[in-house]
Coordinates of C-alpha atoms and ligand atoms in Angstrom, one line a residue:
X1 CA 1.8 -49.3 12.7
X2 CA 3.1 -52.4 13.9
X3 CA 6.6 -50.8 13.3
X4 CA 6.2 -47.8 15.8
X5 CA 5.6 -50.5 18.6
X6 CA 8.6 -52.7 17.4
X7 CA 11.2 -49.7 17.0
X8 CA 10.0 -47.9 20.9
X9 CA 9.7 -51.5 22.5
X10 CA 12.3 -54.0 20.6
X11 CA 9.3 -56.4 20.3
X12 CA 6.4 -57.4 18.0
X13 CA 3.1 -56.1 19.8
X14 CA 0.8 -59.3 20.9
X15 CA -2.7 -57.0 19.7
X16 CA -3.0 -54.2 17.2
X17 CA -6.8 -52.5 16.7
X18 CA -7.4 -48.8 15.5
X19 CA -10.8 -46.8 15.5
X20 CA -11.6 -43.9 13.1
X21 CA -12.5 -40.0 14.1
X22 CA -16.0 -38.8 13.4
X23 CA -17.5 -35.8 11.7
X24 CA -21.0 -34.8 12.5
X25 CA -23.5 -33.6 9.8
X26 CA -26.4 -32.9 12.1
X27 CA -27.6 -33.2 15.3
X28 CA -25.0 -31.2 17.5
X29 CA -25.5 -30.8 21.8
X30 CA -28.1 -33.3 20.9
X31 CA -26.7 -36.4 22.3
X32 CA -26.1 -35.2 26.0
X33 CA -29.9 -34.4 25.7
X34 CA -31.0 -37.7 24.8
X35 CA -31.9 -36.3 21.4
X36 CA -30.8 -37.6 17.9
X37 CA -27.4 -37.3 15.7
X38 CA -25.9 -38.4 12.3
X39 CA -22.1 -38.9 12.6
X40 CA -19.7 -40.3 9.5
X41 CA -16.7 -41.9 10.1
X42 CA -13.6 -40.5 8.7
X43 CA -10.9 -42.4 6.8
X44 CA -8.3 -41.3 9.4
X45 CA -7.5 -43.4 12.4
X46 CA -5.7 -44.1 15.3
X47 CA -4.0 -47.0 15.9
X48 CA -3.1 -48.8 19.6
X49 CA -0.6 -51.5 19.7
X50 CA 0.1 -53.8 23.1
X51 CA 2.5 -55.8 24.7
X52 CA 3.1 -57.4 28.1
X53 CA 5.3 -55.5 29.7
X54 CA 8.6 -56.4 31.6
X55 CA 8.0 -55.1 35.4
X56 CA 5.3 -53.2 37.3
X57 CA 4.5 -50.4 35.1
X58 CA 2.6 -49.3 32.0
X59 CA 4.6 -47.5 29.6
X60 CA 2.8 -45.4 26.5
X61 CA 4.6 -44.1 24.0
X62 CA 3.4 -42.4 21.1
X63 CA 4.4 -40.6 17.9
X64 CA 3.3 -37.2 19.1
X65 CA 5.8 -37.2 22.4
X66 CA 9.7 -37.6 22.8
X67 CA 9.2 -39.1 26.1
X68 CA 7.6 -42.2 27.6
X69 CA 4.4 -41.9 29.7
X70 CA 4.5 -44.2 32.9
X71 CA 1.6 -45.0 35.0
X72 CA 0.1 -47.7 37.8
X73 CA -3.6 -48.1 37.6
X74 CA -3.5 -47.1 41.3
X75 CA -3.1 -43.1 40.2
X76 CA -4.2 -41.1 37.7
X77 CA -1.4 -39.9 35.3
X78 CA -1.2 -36.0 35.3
X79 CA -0.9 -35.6 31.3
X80 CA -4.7 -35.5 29.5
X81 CA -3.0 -37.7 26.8
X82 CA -3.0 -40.3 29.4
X83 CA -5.4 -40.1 31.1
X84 CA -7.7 -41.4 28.2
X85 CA -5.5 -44.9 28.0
X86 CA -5.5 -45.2 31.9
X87 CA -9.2 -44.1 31.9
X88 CA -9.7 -47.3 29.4
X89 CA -7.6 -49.6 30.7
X90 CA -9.5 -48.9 34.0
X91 CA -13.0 -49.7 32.5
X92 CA -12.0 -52.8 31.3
X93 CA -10.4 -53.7 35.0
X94 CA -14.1 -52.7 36.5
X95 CA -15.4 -55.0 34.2
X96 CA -13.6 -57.6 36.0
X97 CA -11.0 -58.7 34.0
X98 CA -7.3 -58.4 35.6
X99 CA -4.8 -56.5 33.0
X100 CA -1.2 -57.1 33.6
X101 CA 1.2 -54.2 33.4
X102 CA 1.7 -53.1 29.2
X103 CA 3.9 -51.7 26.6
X104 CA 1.3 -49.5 24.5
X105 CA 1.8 -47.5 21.5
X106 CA -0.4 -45.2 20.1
X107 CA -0.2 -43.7 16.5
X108 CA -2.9 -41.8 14.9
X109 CA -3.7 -40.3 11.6
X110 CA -6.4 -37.4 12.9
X111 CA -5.1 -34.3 14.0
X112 CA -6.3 -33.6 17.5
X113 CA -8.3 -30.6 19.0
X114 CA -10.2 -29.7 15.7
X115 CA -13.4 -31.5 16.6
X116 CA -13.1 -35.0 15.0
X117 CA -13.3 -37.0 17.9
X118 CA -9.5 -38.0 18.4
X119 CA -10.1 -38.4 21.7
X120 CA -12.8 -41.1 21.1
X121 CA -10.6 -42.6 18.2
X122 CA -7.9 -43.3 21.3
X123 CA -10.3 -44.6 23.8
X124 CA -11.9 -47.2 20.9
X125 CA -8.6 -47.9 19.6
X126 CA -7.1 -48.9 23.3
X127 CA -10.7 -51.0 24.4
X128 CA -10.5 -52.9 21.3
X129 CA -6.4 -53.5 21.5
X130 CA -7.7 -54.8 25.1
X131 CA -10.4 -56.4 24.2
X132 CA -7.8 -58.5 21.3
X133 CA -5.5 -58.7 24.3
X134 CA -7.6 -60.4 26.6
X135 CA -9.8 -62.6 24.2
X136 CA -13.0 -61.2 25.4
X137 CA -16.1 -60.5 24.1
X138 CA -17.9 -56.5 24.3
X139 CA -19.4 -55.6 22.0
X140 CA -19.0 -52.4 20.3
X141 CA -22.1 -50.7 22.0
X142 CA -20.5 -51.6 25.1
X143 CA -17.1 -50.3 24.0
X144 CA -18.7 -46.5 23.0
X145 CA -20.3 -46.8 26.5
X146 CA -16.9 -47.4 28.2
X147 CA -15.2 -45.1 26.3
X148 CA -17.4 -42.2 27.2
X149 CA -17.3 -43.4 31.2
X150 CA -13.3 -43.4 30.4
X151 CA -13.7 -39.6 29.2
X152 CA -16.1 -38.5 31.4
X153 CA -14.2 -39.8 34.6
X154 CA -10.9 -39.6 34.1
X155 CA -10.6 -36.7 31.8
X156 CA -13.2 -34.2 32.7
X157 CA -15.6 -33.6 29.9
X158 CA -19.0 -34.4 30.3
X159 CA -19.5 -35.3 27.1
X160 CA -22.6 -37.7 25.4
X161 CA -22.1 -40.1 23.4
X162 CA -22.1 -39.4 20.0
X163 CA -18.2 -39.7 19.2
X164 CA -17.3 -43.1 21.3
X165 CA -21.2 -44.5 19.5
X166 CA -19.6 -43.1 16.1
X167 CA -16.4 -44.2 15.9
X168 CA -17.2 -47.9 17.0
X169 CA -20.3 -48.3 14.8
X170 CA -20.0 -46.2 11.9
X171 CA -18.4 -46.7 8.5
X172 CA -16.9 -44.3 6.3
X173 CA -19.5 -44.8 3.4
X174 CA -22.6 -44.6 5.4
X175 CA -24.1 -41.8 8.0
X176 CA -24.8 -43.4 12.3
X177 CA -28.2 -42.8 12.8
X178 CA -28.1 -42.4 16.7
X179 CA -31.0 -42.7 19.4
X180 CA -29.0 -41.1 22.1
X181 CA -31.8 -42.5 24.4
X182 CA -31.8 -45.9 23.5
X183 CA -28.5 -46.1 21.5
X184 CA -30.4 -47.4 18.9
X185 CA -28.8 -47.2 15.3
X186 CA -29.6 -47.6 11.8
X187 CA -26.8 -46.6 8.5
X188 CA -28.2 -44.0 6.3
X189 CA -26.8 -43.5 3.0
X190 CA -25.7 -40.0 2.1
X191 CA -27.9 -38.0 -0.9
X192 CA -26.7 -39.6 -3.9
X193 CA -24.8 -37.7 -6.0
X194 CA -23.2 -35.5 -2.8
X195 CA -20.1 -35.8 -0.9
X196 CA -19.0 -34.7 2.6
X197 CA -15.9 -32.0 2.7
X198 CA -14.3 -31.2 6.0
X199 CA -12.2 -28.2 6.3
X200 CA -10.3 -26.8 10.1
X201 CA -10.6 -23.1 10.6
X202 CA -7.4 -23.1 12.0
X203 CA -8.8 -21.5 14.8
X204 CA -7.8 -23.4 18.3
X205 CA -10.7 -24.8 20.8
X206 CA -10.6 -22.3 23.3
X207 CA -12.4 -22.8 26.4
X208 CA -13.5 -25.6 25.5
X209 CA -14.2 -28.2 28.6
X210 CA -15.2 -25.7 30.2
X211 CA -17.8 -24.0 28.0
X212 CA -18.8 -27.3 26.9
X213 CA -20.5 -27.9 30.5
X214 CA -21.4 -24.6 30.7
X215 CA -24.0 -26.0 28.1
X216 CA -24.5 -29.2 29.5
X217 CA -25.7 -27.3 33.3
X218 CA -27.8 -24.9 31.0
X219 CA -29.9 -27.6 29.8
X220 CA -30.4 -29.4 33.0
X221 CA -31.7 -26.2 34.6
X222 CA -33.6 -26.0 31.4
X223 CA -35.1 -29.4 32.1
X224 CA -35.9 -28.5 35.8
X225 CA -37.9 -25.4 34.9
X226 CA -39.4 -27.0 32.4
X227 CA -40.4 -30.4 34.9
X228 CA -38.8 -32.8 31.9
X229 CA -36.6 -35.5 32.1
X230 CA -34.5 -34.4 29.0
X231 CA -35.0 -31.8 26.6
X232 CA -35.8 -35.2 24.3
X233 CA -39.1 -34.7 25.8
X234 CA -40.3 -31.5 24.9
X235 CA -41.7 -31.6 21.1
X236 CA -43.0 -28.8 20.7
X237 CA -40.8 -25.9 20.1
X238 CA -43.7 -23.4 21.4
X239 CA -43.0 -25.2 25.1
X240 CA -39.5 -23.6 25.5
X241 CA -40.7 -20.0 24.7
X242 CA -41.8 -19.2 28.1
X243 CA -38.5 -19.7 29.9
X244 CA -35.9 -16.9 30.3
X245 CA -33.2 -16.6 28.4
X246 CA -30.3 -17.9 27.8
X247 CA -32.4 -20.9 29.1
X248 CA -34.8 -20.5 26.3
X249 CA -32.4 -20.1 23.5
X250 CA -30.3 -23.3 24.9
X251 CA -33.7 -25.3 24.8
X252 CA -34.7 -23.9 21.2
X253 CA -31.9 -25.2 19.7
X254 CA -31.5 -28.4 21.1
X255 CA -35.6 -29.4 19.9
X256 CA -34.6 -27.9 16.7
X257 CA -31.9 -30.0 16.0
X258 CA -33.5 -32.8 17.2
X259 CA -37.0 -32.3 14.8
X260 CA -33.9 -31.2 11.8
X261 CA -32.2 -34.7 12.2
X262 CA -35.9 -36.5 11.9
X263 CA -36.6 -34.5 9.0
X264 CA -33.4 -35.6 7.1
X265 CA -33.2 -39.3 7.4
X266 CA -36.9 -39.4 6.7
X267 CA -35.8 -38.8 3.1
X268 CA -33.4 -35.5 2.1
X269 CA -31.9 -35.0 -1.1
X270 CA -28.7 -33.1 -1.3
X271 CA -30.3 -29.9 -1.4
X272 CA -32.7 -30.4 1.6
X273 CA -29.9 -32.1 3.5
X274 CA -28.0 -28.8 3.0
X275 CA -30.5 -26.5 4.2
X276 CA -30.7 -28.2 7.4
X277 CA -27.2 -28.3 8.2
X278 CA -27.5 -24.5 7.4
X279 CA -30.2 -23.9 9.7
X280 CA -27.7 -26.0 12.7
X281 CA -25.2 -23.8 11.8
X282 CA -27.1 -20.5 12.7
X283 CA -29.0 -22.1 15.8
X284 CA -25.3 -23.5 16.7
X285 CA -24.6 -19.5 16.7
X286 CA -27.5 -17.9 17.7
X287 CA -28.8 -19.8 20.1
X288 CA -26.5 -22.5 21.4
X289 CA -23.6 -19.7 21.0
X290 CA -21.1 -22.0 20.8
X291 CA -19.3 -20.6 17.2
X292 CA -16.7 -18.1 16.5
X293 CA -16.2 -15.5 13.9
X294 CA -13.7 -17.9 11.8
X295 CA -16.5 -20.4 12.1
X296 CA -19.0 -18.3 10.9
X297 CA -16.4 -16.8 7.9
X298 CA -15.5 -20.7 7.0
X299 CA -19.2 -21.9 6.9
X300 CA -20.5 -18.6 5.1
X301 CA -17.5 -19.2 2.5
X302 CA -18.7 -22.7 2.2
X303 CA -22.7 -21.8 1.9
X304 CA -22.1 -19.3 -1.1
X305 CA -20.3 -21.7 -3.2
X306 CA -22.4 -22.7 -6.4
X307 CA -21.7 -26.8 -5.9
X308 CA -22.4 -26.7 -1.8
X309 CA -25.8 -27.8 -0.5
X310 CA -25.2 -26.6 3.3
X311 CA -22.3 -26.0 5.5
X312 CA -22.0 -25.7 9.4
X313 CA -19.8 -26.1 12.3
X314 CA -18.8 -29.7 13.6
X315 CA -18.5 -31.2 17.1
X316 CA -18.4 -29.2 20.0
X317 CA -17.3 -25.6 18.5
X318 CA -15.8 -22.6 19.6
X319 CA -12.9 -23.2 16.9
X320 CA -11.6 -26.3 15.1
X321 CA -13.4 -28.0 12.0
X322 CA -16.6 -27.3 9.4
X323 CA -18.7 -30.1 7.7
X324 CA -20.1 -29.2 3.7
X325 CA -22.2 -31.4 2.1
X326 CA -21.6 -30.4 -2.0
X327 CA -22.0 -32.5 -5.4
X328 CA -19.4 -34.9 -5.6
X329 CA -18.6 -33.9 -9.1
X330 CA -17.3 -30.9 -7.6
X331 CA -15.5 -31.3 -4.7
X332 CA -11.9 -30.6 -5.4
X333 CA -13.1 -26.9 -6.9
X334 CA -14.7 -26.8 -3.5
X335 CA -11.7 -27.4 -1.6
X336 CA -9.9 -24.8 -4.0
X337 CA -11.7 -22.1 -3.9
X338 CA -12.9 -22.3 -0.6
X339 CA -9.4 -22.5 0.6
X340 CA -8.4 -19.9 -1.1
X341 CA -10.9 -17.4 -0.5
X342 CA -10.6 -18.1 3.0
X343 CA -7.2 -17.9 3.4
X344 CA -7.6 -14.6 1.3
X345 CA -9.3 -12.6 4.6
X346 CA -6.7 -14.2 6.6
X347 CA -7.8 -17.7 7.7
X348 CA -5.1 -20.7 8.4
X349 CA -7.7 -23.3 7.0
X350 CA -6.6 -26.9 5.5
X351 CA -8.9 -29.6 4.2
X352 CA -9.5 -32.5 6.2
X353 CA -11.6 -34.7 3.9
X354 CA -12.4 -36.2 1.5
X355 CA -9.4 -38.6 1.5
X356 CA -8.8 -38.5 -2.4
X357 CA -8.2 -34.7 -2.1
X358 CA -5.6 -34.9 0.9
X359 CA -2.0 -34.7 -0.6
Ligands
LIG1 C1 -18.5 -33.1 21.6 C2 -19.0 -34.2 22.5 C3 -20.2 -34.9 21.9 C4 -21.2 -33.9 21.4 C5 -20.6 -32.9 20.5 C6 -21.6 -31.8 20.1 O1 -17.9 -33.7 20.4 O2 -18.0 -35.1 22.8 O3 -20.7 -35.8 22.9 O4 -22.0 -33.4 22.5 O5 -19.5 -32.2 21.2 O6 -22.5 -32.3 19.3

């Protein structure tokens, strides 16, 4: 990585830090809510590299674009790309600390738009580069909280914080256990015997931002007719049922989850694990409706194999990646099969995890 800064800049970078992407195995529109989630870190990262740059301006390259990106903290850059780093670099600047003008380079091993949190990867990656930079302490609590003001302000999704808590707590052996109230968090150590699979649908993230708020607005007017804070509050499924739909629906899934993502780190084997990811996966359709058709063709692929306990959609939805839990043992057949059955009705799907599998 160090390389990429050294052959666009001519110089050794002064800090190098990365931050890992995130896939969700329950507890999804949760967070935003207040309610509970259970993110794994993937092996894939990306990786920021800085220097002090040589006149006024920050430059960022990266491996993805052919041309530089230039930017003053005094406007916000027009390309989403950067407005994540700006949106960092700003943060830290409001925390009072005064950044000179920097060379960054950013590299990354997660593909982007598939619902592994590259965007939260990228604003972890570029706090803890500046945090090495600077020689000051945050702590990585902080740093998930900064990242999501960084997202949330400068590039327009109102997202919780699930993937910025995820990717700068959680490790790639062990499940985040996330209070999204009090950002509480505890490892939890997947069903022995299982293993996670990860596979894109191939199927872009349409609509995306702008759905995604969609849902966020529907629960707040869920909240006001219901006189609650946050949906967190209600416990009792049986409160929601007297709304009017699609109020009622958005409410029902989000207790659901909630009450599913209890039930599994209280104790679930593989096979109970899987059931509740399967029962996401048709509240995340029938309720929440935020899947698609190649979703639900991916995840039902992935539910009728023999060696897979449960199987949903991952992240936001409306395209982009699914999560399996399945017995270790049997993973690559998984992968196989899967694949190829799905790729038989027509589907572009490639695996994204595990690690060991990826060519
Ligand atoms: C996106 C958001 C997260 C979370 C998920 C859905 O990834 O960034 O905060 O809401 O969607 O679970």
């Amino acid at each position: 990585m160090r390389n990429g800064f050294l052959a666009a800049f001519g110089y050794a970078p002064e800090a190098v830090a990365s931050a890992p992407g995130r896939v969700n195995l329950l507890g999804e529109h949760t967070d935003y809510n207040e309610g509970f989630v259970l993110p794994i870190a993937l092996a894939q990262q990306t990786t920021v590299s800085l220097g002090h740059a040589v006149g006024d301006e920050f430059t960022l390259r990266s491996e993805g674009f052919a041309r530089p990106l230039r930017f003053r903290l005094d406007r916000l850059p027009d390309e989403p790309f950067g407005r994540y780093v700006f949106g960092c670099v700003r943060e830290v600047a409001r925390r009072g600390h005064s950044i000179p003008p920097l060379d960054m380079h950013v590299s990354s091993e997660l593909p982007m738009g598939v619902g592994l949190s590259s965007s939260a990867a990228l604003e972890v990656a570029t706090l803890r580069a500046l945090r090495r930079f600077l020689d000051v302490a945050i702590d990585d609590v902080e740093i998930a909280q900064m990242a999501q003001r960084a997202e949330i302000e400068y590039a327009g999704v109102r997202c919780g914080i699930m993937d910025q808590m995820a990717s700068s707590l959680a490790d790639t052996s062990h499940a985040l256990f996330l209070d999204a109230r009090t950002l509480e968090t505890r490892l939890w150590s997947l069903p022995a015997g299982t293993a996670v699979i990860v596979i894109d649908s191939g199927a872009p993230r349409t609509l995306l931002s702008s759905k995604f708020n969609e849902r966020r607005s529907e629960c707040e007017e869920a909240c006001a007719r219901l006189g609650v804070a946050s949906l967190r509050d209600v416990r009792r499924v049986a409160v929601v049922e007297s709304l009017p739909d699609p109020w009622r629906r958005r409410a029902r899934h989000v207790v659901n989850e909630n009450e599913r993502v209890v039930r599994a780190v209280a104790g679930a084997d593989g096979a109970r694990l899987g059931r509740l990811m399967n029962e996401s996966h048709a509240s995340l359709r029938d309720d929440y409706e935020v899947s698609i058709p190649e979703l639900d063709r991916l995840v039902s692929l992935l539910q009728e194999h023999p060696a897979v306990h449960g199987a949903k959609l991952t992240g936001a939805g409306f395209g982009g990646a699914c999560v399996a839990i399945c017995a270790a043992d049997r993973i690559a057949d998984v992968a196989a099969e899967v694949l190829g059955d799905y790729r038989r009705l027509g589907g572009r799907g490639r695996l994204l995890a595990p690690p060991e599998l990826l060519a």
